[in-house]
GROMACS .gro file of C-alpha atoms in nm:
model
  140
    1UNK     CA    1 -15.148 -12.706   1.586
    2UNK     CA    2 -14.800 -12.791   1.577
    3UNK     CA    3 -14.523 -12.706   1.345
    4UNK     CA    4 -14.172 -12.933   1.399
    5UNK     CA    5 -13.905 -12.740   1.214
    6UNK     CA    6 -13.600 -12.977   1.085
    7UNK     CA    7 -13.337 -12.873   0.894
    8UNK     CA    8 -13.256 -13.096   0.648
    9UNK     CA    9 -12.930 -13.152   0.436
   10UNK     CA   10 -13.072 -13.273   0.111
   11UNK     CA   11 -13.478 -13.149   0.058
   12UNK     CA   12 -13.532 -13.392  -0.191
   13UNK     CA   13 -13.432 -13.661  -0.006
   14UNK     CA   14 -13.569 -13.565   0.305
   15UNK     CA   15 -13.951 -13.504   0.114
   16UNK     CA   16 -13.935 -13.876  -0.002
   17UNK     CA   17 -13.812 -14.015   0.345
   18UNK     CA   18 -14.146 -13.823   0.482
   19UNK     CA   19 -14.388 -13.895   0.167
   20UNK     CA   20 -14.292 -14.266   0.251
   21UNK     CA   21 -14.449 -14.256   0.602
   22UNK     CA   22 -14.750 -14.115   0.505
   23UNK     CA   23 -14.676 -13.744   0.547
   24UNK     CA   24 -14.781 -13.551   0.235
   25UNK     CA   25 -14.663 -13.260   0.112
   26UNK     CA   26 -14.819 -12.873   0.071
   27UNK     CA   27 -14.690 -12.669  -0.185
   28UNK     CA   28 -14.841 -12.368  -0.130
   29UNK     CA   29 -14.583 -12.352   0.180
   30UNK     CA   30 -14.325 -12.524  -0.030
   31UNK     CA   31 -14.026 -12.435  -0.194
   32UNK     CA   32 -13.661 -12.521  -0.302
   33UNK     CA   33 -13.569 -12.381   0.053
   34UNK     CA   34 -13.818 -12.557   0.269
   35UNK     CA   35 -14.131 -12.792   0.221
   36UNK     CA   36 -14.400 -12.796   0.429
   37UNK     CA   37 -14.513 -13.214   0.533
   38UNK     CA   38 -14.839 -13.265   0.655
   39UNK     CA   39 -14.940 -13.541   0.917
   40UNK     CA   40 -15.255 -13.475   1.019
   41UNK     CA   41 -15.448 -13.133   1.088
   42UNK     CA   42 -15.270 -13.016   1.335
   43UNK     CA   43 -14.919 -13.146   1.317
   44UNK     CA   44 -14.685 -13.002   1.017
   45UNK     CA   45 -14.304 -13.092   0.944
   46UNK     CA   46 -14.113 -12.795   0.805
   47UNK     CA   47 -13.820 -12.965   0.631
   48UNK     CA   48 -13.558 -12.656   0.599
   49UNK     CA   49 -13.191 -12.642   0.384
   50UNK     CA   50 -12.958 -12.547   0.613
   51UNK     CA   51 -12.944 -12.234   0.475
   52UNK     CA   52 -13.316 -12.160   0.582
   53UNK     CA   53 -13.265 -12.263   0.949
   54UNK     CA   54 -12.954 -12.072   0.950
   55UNK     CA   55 -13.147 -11.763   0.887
   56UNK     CA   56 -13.380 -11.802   1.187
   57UNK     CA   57 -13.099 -11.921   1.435
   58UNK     CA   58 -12.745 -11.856   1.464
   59UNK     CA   59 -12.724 -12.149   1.674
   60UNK     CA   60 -12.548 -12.451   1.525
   61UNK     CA   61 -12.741 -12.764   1.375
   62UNK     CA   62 -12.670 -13.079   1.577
   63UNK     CA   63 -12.463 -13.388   1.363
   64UNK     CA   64 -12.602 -13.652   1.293
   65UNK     CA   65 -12.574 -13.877   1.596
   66UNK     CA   66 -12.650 -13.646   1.819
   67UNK     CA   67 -12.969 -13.634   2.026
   68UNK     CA   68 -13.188 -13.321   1.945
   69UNK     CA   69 -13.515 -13.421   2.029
   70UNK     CA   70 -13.767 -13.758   2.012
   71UNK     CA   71 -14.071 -13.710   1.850
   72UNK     CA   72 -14.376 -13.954   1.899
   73UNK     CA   73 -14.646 -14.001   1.643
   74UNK     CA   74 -14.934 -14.185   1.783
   75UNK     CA   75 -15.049 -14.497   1.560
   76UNK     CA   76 -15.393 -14.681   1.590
   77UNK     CA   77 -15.256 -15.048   1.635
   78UNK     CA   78 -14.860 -15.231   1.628
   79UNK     CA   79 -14.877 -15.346   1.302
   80UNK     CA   80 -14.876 -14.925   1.222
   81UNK     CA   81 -14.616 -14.887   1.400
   82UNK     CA   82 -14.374 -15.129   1.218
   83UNK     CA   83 -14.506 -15.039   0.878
   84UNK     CA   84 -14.409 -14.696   0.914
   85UNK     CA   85 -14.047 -14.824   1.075
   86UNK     CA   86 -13.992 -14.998   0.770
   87UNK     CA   87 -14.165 -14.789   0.504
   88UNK     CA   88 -13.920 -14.528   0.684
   89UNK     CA   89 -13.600 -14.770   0.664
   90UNK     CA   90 -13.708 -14.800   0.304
   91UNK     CA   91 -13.675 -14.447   0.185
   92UNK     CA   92 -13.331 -14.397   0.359
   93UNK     CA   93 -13.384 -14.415   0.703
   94UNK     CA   94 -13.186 -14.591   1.016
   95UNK     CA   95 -13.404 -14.836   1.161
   96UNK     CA   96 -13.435 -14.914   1.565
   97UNK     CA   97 -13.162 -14.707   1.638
   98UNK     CA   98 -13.317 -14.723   1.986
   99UNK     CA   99 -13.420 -15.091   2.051
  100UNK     CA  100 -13.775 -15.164   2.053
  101UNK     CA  101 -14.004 -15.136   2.332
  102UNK     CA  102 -14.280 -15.387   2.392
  103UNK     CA  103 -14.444 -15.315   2.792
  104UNK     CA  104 -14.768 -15.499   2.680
  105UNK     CA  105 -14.971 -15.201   2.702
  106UNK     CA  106 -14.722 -15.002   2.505
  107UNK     CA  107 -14.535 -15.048   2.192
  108UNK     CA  108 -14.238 -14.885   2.019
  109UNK     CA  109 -14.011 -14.842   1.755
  110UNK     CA  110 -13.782 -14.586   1.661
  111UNK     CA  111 -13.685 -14.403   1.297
  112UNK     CA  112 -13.399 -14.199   1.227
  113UNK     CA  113 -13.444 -13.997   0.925
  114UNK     CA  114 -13.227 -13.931   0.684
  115UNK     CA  115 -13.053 -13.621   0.862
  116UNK     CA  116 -13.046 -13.788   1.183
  117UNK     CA  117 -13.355 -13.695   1.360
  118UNK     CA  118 -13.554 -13.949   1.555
  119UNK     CA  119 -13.908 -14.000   1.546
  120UNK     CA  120 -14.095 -14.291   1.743
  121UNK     CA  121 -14.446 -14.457   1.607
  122UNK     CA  122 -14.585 -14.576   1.923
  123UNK     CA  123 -14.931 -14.787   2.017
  124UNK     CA  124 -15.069 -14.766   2.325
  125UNK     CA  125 -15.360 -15.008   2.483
  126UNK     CA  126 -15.679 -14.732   2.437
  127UNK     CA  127 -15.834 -14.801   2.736
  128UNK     CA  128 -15.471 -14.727   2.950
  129UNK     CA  129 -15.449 -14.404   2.713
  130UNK     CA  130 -15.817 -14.312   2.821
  131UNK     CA  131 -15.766 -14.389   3.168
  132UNK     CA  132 -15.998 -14.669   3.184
  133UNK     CA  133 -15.775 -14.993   3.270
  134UNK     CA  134 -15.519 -15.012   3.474
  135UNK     CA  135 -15.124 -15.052   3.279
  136UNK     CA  136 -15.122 -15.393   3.521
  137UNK     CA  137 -15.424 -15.475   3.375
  138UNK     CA  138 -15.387 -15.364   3.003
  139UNK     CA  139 -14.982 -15.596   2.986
  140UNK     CA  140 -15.141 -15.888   3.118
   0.00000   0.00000   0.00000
């Protein structure tokens, strides 16, 4: 399992930015200081106020515009990938702030969220992913 902790400027906000791409939320680890998202079984999205992250780091929280960290969510085909870019773009998010990606085998699209952070649905050719075909011979 994986937990990706964010802090977030406005919780609200941030929970409908999420609930947009699919993510949904759990309660019992929810609050008004932090909400727990849920992806799948094993990945979780801690959305924290600042206040909440402040109390586990003293470090400082990166702007917005900054680069923290990329995070790549696995979808099962392309079209995926741009419906959760736009779904995303939708609910207050910054659309292809990196530009897109297309290798063939390999496609990519980037979201910003609300507070900044960047996530990036990505497909990639099964059989390349499984080691099966060759990336030569999956982009032809």
């Amino acid at each position: 399992m994986i937990f990706v902790n964010l802090p977030v400027a406005n919780l609200p906000r941030a929970m409908r930015f999420y609930a947009a791409l699919g993510f949904t939320n759990n309660p019992k680890f929810s609050d008004e200081n932090g909400a727990c998202m849920v992806w799948s079984d094993a990945i979780y999205v801690m959305l924290l106020t600042h206040a909440k992250w402040s109390s586990f780091t003293s470090r400082p929280i990166c702007p917005p515009g900054s680069s923290e960290v990329s995070l790549a969510l696995a979808c099962d085909d392309r079209a995926e990938v741009t419906r959760l870019v736009e779904a995303g773009a939708a609910a207050g998010g910054r659309a292809d702030v990196n530009p897109p990606e297309d290798h063939g085998f390999m496609y990519q699209r980037t979201i910003a969220d609300p507070d900044g952070h960047i996530w990036e649905p990505f497909w990639m050719d099964p059989a390349v992913a499984a080691g099966d075909a060759q990336i030569s011979e999956a982009s032809a």
